[in-house]
Short mmCIF file of C-alpha atoms in Angstrom, two decimals:
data_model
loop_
_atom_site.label_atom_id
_atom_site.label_comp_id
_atom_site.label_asym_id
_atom_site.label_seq_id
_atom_site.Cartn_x
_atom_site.Cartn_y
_atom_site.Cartn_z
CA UNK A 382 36.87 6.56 -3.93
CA UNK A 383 33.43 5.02 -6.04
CA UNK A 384 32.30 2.21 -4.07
CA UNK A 385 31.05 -0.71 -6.02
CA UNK A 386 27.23 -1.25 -6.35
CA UNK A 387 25.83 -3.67 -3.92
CA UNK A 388 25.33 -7.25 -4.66
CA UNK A 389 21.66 -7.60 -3.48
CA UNK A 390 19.17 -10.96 -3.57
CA UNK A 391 15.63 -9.33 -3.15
CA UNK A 392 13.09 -11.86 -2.19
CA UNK A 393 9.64 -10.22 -3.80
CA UNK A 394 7.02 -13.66 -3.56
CA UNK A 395 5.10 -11.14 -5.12
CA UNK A 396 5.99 -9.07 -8.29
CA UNK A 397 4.23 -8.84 -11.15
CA UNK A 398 4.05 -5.57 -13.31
CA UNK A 399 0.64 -6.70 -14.68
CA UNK A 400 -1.14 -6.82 -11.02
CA UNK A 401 -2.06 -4.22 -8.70
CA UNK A 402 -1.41 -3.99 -5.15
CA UNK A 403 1.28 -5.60 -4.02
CA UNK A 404 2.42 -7.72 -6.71
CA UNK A 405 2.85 -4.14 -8.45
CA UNK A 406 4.97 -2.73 -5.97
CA UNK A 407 6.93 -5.85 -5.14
CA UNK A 408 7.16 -4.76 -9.35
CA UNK A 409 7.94 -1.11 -9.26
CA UNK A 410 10.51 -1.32 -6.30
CA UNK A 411 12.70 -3.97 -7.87
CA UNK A 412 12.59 -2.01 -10.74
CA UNK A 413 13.97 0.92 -9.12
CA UNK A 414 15.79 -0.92 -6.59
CA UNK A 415 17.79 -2.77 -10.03
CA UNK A 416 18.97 0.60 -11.06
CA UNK A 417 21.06 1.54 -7.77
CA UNK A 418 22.43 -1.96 -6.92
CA UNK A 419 22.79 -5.14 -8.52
CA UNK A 420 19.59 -7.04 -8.06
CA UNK A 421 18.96 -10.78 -8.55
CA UNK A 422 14.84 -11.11 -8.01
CA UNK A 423 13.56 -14.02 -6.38
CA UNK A 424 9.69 -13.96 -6.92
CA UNK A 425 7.05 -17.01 -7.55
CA UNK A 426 6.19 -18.86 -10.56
CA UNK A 427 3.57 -17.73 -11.54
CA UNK A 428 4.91 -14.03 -12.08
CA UNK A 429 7.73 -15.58 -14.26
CA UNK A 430 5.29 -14.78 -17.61
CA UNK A 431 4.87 -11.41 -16.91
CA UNK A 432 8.63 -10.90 -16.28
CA UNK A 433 9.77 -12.20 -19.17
CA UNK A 434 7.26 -10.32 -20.98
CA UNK A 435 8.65 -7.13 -19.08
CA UNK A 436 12.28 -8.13 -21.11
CA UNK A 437 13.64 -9.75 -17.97
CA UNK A 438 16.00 -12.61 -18.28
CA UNK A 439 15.69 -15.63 -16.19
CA UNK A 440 18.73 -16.96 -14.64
CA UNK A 441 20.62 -13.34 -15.09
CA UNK A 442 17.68 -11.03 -13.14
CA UNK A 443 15.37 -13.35 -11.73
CA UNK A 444 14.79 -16.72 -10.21
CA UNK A 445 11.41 -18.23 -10.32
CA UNK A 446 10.39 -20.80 -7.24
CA UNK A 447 7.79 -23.01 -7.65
CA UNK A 448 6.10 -23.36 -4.28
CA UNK A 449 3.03 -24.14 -5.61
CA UNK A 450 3.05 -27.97 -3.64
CA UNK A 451 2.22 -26.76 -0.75
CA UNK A 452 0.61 -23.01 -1.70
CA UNK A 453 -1.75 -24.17 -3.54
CA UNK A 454 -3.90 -26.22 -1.62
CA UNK A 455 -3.37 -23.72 0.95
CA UNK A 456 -4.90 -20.99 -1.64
CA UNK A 457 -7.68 -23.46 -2.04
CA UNK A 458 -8.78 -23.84 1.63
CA UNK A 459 -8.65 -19.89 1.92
CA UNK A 460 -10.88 -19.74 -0.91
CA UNK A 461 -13.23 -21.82 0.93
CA UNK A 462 -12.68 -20.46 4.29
CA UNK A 463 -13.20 -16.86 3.45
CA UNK A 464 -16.71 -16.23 2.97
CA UNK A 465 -16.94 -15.49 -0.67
CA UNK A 466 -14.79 -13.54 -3.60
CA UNK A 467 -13.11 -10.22 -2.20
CA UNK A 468 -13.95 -10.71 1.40
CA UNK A 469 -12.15 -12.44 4.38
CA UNK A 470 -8.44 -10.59 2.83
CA UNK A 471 -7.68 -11.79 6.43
CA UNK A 472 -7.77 -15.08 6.04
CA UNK A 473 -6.17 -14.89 3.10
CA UNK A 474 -3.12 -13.65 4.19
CA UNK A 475 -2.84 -15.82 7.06
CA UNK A 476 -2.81 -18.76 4.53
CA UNK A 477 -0.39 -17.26 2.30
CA UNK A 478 1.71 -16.23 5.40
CA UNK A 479 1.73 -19.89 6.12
CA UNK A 480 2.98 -21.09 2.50
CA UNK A 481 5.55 -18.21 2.62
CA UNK A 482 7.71 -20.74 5.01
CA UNK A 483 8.11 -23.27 1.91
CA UNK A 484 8.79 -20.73 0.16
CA UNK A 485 11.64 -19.70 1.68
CA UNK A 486 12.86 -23.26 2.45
CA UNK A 487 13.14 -22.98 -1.44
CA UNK A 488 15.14 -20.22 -1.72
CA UNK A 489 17.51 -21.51 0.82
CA UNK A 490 18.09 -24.22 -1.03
CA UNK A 491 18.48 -22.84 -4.16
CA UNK A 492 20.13 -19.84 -2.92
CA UNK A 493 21.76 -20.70 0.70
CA UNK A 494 25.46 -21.68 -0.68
CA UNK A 495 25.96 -18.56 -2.62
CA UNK A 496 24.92 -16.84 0.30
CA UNK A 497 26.79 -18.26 2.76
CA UNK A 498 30.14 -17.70 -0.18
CA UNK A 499 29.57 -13.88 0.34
CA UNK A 500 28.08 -13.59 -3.39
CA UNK A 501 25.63 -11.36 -2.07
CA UNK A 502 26.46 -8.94 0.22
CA UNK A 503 22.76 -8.52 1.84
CA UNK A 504 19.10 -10.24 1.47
CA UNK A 505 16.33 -8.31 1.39
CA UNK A 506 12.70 -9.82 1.73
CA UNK A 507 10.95 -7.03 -0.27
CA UNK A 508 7.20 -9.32 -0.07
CA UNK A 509 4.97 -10.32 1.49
CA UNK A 510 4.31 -7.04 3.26
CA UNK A 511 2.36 -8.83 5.62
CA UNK A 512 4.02 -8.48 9.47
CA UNK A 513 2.41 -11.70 10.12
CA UNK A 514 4.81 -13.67 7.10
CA UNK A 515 7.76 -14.87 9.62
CA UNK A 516 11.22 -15.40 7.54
CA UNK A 517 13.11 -18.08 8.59
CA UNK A 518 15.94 -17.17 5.90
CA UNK A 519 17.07 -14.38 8.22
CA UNK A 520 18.63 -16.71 10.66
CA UNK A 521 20.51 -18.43 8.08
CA UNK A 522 21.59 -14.93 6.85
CA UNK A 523 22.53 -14.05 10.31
CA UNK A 524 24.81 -17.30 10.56
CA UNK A 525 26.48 -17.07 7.29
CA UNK A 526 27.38 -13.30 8.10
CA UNK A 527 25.06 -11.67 6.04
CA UNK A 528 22.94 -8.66 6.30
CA UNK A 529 19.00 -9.69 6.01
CA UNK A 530 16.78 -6.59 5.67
CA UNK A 531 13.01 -7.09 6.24
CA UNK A 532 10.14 -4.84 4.47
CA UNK A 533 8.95 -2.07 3.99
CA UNK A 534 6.07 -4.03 6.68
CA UNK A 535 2.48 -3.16 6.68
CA UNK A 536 -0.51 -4.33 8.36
CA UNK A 537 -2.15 -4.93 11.57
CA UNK A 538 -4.36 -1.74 11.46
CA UNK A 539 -7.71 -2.90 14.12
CA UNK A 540 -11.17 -2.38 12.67
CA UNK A 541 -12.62 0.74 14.32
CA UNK A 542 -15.25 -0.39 17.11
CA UNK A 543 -17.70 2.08 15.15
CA UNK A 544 -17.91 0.13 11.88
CA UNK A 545 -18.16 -3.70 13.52
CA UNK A 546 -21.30 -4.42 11.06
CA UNK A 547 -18.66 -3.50 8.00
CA UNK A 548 -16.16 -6.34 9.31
CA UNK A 549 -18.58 -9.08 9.42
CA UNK A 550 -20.04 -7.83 5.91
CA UNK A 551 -16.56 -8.13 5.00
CA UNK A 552 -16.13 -11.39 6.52
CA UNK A 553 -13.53 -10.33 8.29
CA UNK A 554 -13.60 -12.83 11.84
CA UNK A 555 -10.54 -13.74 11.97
CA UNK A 556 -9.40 -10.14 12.20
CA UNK A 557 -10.02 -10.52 15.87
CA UNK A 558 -7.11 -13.52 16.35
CA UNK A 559 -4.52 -11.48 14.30
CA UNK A 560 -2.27 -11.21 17.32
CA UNK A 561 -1.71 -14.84 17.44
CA UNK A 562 0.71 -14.64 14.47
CA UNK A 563 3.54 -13.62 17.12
CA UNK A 564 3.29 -17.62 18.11
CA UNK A 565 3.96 -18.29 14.81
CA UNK A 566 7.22 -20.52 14.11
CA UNK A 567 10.39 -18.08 13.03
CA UNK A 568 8.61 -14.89 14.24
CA UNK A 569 10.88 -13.39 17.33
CA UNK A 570 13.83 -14.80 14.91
CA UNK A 571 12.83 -12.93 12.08
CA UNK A 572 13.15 -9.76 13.83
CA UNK A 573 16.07 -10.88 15.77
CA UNK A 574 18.00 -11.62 13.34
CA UNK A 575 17.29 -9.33 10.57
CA UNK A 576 19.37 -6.03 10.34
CA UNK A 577 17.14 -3.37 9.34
CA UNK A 578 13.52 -3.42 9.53
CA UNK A 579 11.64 -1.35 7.34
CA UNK A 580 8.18 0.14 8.76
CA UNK A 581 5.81 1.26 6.30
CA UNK A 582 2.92 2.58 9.20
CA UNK A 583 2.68 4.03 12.34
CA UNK A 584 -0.18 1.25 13.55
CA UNK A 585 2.71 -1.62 12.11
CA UNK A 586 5.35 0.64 14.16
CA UNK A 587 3.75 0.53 17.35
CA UNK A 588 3.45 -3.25 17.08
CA UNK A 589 7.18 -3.60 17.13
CA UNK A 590 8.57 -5.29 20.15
CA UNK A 591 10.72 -2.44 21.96
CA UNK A 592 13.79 -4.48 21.68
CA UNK A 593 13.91 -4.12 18.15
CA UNK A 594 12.96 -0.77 16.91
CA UNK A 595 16.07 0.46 17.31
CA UNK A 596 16.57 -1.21 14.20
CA UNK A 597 13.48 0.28 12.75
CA UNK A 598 13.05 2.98 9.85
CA UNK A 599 10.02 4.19 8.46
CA UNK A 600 9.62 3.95 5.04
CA UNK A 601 6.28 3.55 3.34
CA UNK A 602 5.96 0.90 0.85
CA UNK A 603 3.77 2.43 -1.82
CA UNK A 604 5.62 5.07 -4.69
CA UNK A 605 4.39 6.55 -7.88
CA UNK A 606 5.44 5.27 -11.39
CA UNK A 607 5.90 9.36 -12.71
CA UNK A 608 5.39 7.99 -16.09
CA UNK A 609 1.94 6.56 -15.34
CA UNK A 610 1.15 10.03 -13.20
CA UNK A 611 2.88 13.08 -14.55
CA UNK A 612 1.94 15.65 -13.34
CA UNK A 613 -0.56 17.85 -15.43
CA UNK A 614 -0.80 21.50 -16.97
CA UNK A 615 -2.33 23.86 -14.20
CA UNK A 616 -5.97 24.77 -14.17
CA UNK A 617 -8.57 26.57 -12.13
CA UNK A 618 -11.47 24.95 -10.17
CA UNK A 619 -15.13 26.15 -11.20
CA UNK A 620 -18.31 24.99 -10.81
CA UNK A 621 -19.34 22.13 -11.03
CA UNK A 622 -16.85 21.02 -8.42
CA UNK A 623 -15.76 17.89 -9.77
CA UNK A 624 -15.50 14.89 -6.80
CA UNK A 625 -14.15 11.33 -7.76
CA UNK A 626 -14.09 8.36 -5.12
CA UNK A 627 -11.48 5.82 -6.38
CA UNK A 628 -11.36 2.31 -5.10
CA UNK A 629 -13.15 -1.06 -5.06
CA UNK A 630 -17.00 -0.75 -4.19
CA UNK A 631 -17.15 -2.63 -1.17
CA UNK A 632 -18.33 -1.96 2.71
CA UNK A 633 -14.96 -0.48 4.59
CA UNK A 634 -14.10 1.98 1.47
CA UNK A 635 -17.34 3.76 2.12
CA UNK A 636 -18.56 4.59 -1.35
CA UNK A 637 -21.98 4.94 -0.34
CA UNK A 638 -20.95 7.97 2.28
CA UNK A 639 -19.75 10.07 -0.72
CA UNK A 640 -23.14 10.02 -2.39
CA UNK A 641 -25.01 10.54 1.34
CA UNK A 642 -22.87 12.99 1.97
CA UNK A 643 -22.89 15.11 -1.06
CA UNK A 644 -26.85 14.54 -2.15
CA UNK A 645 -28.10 17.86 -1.56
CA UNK A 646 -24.78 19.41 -3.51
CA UNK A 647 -25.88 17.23 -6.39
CA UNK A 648 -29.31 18.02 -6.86
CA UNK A 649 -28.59 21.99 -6.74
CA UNK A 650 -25.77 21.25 -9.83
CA UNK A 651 -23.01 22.59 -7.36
CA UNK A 652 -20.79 19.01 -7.36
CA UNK A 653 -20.58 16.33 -9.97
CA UNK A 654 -19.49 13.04 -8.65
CA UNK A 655 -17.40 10.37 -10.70
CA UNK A 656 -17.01 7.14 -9.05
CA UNK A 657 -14.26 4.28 -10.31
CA UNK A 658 -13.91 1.01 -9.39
CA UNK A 659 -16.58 -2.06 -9.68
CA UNK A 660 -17.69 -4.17 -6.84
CA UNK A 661 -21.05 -5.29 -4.86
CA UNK A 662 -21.73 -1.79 -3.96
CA UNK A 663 -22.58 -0.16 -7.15
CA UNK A 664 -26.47 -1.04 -7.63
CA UNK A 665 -26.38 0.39 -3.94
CA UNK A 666 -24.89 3.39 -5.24
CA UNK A 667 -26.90 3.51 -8.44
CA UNK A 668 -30.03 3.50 -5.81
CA UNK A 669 -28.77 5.94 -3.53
CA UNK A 670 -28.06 8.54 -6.81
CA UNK A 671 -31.67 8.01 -7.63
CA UNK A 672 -33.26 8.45 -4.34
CA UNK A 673 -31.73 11.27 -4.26
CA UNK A 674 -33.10 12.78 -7.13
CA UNK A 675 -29.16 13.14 -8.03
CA UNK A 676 -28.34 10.20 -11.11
CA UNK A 677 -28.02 13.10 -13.31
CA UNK A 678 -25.02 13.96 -11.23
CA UNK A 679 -23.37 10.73 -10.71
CA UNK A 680 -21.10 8.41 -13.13
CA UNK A 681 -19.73 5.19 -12.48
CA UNK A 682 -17.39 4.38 -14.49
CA UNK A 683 -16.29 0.90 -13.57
CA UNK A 684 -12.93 -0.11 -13.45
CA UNK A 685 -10.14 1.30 -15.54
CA UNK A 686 -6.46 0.93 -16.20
CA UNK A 687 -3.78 2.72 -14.56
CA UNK A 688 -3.27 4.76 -17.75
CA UNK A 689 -7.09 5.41 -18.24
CA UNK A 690 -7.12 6.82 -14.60
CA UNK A 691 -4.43 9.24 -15.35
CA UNK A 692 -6.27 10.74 -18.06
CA UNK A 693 -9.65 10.97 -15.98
CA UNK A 694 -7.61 12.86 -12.98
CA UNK A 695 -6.88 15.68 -14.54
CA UNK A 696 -10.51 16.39 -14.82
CA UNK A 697 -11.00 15.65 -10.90
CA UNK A 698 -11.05 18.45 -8.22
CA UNK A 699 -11.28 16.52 -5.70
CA UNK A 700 -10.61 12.95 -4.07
CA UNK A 701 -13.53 11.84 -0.88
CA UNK A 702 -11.94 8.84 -0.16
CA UNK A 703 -13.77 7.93 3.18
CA UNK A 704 -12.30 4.51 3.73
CA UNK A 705 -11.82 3.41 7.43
CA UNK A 706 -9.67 0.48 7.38
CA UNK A 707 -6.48 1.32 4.59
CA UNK A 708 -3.23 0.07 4.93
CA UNK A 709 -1.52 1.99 2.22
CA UNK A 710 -4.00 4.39 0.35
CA UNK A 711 -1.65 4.34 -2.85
CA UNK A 712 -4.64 6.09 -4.98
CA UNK A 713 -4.51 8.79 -2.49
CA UNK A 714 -0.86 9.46 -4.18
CA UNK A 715 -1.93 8.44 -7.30
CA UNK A 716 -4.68 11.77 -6.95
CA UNK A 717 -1.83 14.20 -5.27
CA UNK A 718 0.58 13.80 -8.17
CA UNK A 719 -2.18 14.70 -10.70
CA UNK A 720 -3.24 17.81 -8.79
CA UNK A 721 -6.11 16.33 -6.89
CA UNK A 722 -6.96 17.64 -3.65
CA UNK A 723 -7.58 14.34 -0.91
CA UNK A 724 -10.53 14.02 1.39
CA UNK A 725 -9.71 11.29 3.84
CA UNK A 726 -10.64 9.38 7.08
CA UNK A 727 -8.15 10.33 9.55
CA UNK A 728 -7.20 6.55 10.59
CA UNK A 729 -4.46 4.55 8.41
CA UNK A 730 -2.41 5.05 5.72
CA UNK A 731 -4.00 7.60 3.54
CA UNK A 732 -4.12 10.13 6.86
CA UNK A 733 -0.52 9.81 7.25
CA UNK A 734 0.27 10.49 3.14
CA UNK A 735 -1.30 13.81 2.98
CA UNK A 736 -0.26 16.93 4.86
CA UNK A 737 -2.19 19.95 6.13
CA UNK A 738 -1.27 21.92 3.09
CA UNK A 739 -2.24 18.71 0.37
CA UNK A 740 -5.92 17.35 1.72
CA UNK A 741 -8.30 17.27 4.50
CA UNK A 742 -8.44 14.69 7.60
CA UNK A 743 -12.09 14.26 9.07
CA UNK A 744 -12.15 12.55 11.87
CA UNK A 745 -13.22 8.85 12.44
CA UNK A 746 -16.16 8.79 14.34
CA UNK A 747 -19.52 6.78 13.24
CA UNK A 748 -21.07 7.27 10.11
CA UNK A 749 -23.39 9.73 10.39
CA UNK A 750 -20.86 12.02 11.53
CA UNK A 751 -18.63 11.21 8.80
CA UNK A 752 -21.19 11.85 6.36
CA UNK A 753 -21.85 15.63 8.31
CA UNK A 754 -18.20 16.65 7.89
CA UNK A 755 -17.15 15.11 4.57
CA UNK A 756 -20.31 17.31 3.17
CA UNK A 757 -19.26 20.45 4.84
CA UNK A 758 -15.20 20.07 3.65
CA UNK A 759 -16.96 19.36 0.39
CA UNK A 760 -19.45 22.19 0.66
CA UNK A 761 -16.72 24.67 1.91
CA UNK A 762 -14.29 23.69 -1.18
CA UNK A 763 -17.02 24.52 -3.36
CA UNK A 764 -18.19 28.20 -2.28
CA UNK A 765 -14.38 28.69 -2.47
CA UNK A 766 -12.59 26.44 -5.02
CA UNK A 767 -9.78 28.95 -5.51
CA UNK A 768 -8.46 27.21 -1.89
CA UNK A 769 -7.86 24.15 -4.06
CA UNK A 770 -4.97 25.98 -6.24
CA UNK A 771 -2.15 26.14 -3.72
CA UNK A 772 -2.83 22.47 -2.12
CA UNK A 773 -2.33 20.87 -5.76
CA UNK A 774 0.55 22.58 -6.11
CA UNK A 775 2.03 21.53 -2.42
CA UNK A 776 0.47 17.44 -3.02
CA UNK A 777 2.94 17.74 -6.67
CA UNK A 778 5.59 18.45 -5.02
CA UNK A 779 5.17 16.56 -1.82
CA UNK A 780 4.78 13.44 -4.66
CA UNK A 781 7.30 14.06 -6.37
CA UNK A 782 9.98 14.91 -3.83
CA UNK A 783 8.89 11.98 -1.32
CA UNK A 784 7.21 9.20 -3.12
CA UNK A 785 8.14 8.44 -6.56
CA UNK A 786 9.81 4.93 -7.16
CA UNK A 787 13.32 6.51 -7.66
CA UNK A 788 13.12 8.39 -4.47
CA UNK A 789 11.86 5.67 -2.36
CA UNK A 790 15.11 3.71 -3.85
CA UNK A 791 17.61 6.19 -3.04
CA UNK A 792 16.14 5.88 0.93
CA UNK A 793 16.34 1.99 0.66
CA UNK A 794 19.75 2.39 -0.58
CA UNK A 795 21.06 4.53 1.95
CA UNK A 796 19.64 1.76 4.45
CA UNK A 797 21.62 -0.94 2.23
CA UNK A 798 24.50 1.23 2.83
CA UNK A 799 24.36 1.25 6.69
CA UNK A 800 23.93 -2.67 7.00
CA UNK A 801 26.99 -3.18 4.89
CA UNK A 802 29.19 -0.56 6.46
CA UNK A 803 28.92 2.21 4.24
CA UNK A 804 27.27 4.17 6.47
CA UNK A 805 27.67 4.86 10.43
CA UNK A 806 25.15 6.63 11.25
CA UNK A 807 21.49 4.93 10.70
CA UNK A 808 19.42 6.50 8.11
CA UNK A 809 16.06 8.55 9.09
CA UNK A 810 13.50 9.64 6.95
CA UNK A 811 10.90 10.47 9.41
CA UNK A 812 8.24 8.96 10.75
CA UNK A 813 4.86 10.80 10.95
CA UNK A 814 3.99 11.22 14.76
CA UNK A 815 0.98 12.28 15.83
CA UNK A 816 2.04 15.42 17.32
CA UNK A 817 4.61 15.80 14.76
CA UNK A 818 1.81 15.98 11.49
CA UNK A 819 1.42 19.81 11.73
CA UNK A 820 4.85 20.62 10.72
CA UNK A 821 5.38 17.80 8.37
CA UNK A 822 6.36 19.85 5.52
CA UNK A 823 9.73 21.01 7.52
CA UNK A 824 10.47 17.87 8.12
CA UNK A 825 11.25 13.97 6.84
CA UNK A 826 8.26 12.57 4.57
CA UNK A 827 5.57 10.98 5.91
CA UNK A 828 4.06 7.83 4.72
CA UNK A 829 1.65 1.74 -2.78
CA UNK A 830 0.37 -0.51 -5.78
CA UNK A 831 -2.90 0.65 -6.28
CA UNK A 832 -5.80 -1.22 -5.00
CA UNK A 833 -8.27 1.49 -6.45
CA UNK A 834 -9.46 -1.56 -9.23
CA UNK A 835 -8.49 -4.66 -7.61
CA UNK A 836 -10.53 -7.63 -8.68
CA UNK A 837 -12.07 -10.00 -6.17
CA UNK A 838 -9.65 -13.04 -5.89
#
């Protein structure tokens, strides 16, 4: 017997196919989500251009809610609260967590009788990723008998005690009061009532109350549009080892420890450096290359599309990507899927995308010894860049068998399934323990859209 696609309404406040971060995975997952169940999108306003420009129909695939009474002058104090553009993302989302309740108050009103009819047969807040965003739609899900699924979630990860300088240069003080979200109106419902909980970390697993994560499945929220990032013809590494850092130029992605760390590998011609993104950092960086005698060795690029990107990777050996507070890490498998070995911190989400066999983990510790070991891993790589061969070949296939857009579907599906009925036994793809890491490629995946170029909002 077939069993009929699922009637889904997916809640994505953000979705936008012209964005990056998580506008462009609230994107890329309805997309894929559209093709394995019937999807009606319910997303904001102001993404309702883009959509139509994407050849979506409004009214058939999506809904557009105009919450801007009360968002907007919430955007505007957060503007004003933050410290400056690109810094205080904190605050930020705490505002926009707060206009999420109108929001949904909107969508319940627009929505809440064909819900309650059993048109739908499950809800699915898809964004905000945000743990801190409560969702008091789940309740009225709950009451009208049907399924709510929340996430993938993401967030919460602490500032590590050695970089406190880099969170006030990031303006990030209200980091500190994060936990006072769980006071928040509709948050103990939200998880209460909602059916399945997606997890997209381990730092936003182990903030889970107990009660509730037997409810819980890990599935990361970033995937790879293979279309963008196909993976390309196979080469050999030589000298110069070619090293990229990806990502905005600001104080907690640590652009400035590449070029410490790699100086002396620059100035003997061993390692050519190729730096994209834009941001406050770069005339640091630009002095750093020439103190160092090294500007010969060093391009910054600026920022560049997503396509532009894919045809620079190809070129790239290798990714240092020494960032020490990343929730996701979607360039890191933007780099895998084009053959590009990782370099990361091990704290977050990029330490928990790669595997022994597709990067490197260096420990987080302060920053000189962060520098030390990302220049011997770098150093090492280059006296024996035949190493790199079989780890682009295992980050391919770990890409393209975990983490593309179609495969992260199938998993949400299955979880669709086992809300409605369809399945008994609760799905589980794995979630990377620490102790379980070393044998991750006998086992579920481990832990998307890019924030390599994001501008400053």
């Amino acid at each position: 017997m077939i069993r009929r696609r699922l009637r889904v309404l997916l809640l994505a406040e953000a979705c936008n196919p012209e964005w990056v971060s998580v506008p462009l995975v609230g994107w890329s997952c309805s997309r894929a989500l559209a093709r394995v169940a019937d999807t009606h999108l319910v997303t904001h306003i102001r993404n309702r251009p883009a959509l139509i420009e994407a050849g979506l129909l409004e009214g058939a695939d999506f809904t557009a809610i105009d919450s801007d009474r009360v968002a907007a002058p919430l955007h505007w104090l957060a503007s004003k609260l933050r410290g400056g553009a690109g810094r205080g993302w904190t605050t930020v989302t705490a505002f926009r967590s707060l206009a999420y309740y109108y929001f949904e108050r909107l969508v319940w009103k627009r929505f809440g009788s064909a819900i309650a009819q059993g048109r739908f047969d499950l809800v699915h807040r898809l964004t905000p990723l945000t743990p801190t965003a409560a969702s008091p739609i789940a309740k009225h899900c709950a009451r009208a008998g049907v399924p709510f699924v929340l996430g993938p979630l993401n967030g919460g990860l602490p500032w590590p005690g050695e970089f406190r300088e880099s969170r006030k240069r990031e303006g990030e003080w209200l980091s500190q009061f994060r936990g006072a979200h769980r006071w928040l109106p509709a948050y103990r419902s939200t998880r209460a009532n909602a059916r399945a909980i997606l997890v997209g970390s381990m730092a936003t697993w182990d903030q889970m109350p107990v009660v509730h994560r037997g409810k819980c499945i890990y599935v990361p929220e970033n995937g790879i549009d293979v279309d963008r990032f196909a993976p390309p013809a196979r080469r050999e590494s030589c000298r110069p080892l070619r090293v990229a850092f990806i990502g905005r130029l600001v104080d907690y992605k640590n652009p400035d420890l590449v070029i410490e760390a790699i100086a002396p590998l620059l100035r003997d011609g061993i390692v050519e450096l190729d730096v994209y993104g834009d941001g406050p950092l770069k005339e640091r960086l630009k002095q750093l290359s020439a103190e160092a005698g090294a500007q010969s060795g060093v391009r910054l690029h600026g920022c560049l599309t997503h396509q532009e990107l894919a045809h620079q990777l190809p070129q790239i050996d290798v990714l240092a990507f020494p960032s020490i507070r990343e929730f996701g890490g979607a360039v890191v498998l933007e780099a895998m899927a084009m053959g590009v070995v990782p370099i990361v911190v091990d704290y977050g989400g990029p330490a928990e995308l790669i595997s022994d066999a597709t990067g490197f983990r260096i420990p987080l510790t302060e920053r000189n010894m962060i520098v030390s070991n990302l220049r011997r891993v770098i150093a090492d790589i280059a006296s024996n860049p035949a190493m790199l061969t079989p780890m682009r070949e295992a980050g391919i296939e770990r890409v393209s068998r975990w983490f593309t857009w179609e495969a992260k579907a199938d998993q949400i599906l299955q979880v669709y399934e086992w809300v409605t009925g369809g399945l008994v036994t609760k799905p589980d793809f794995g979630r990377p323990f620490v102790e379980e890491r070393e044998s991750v490629e006998t086992s579920a995946p481990e832990r998307v859209v890019s924030t390599w170029c994001m501008k400053s909002a």
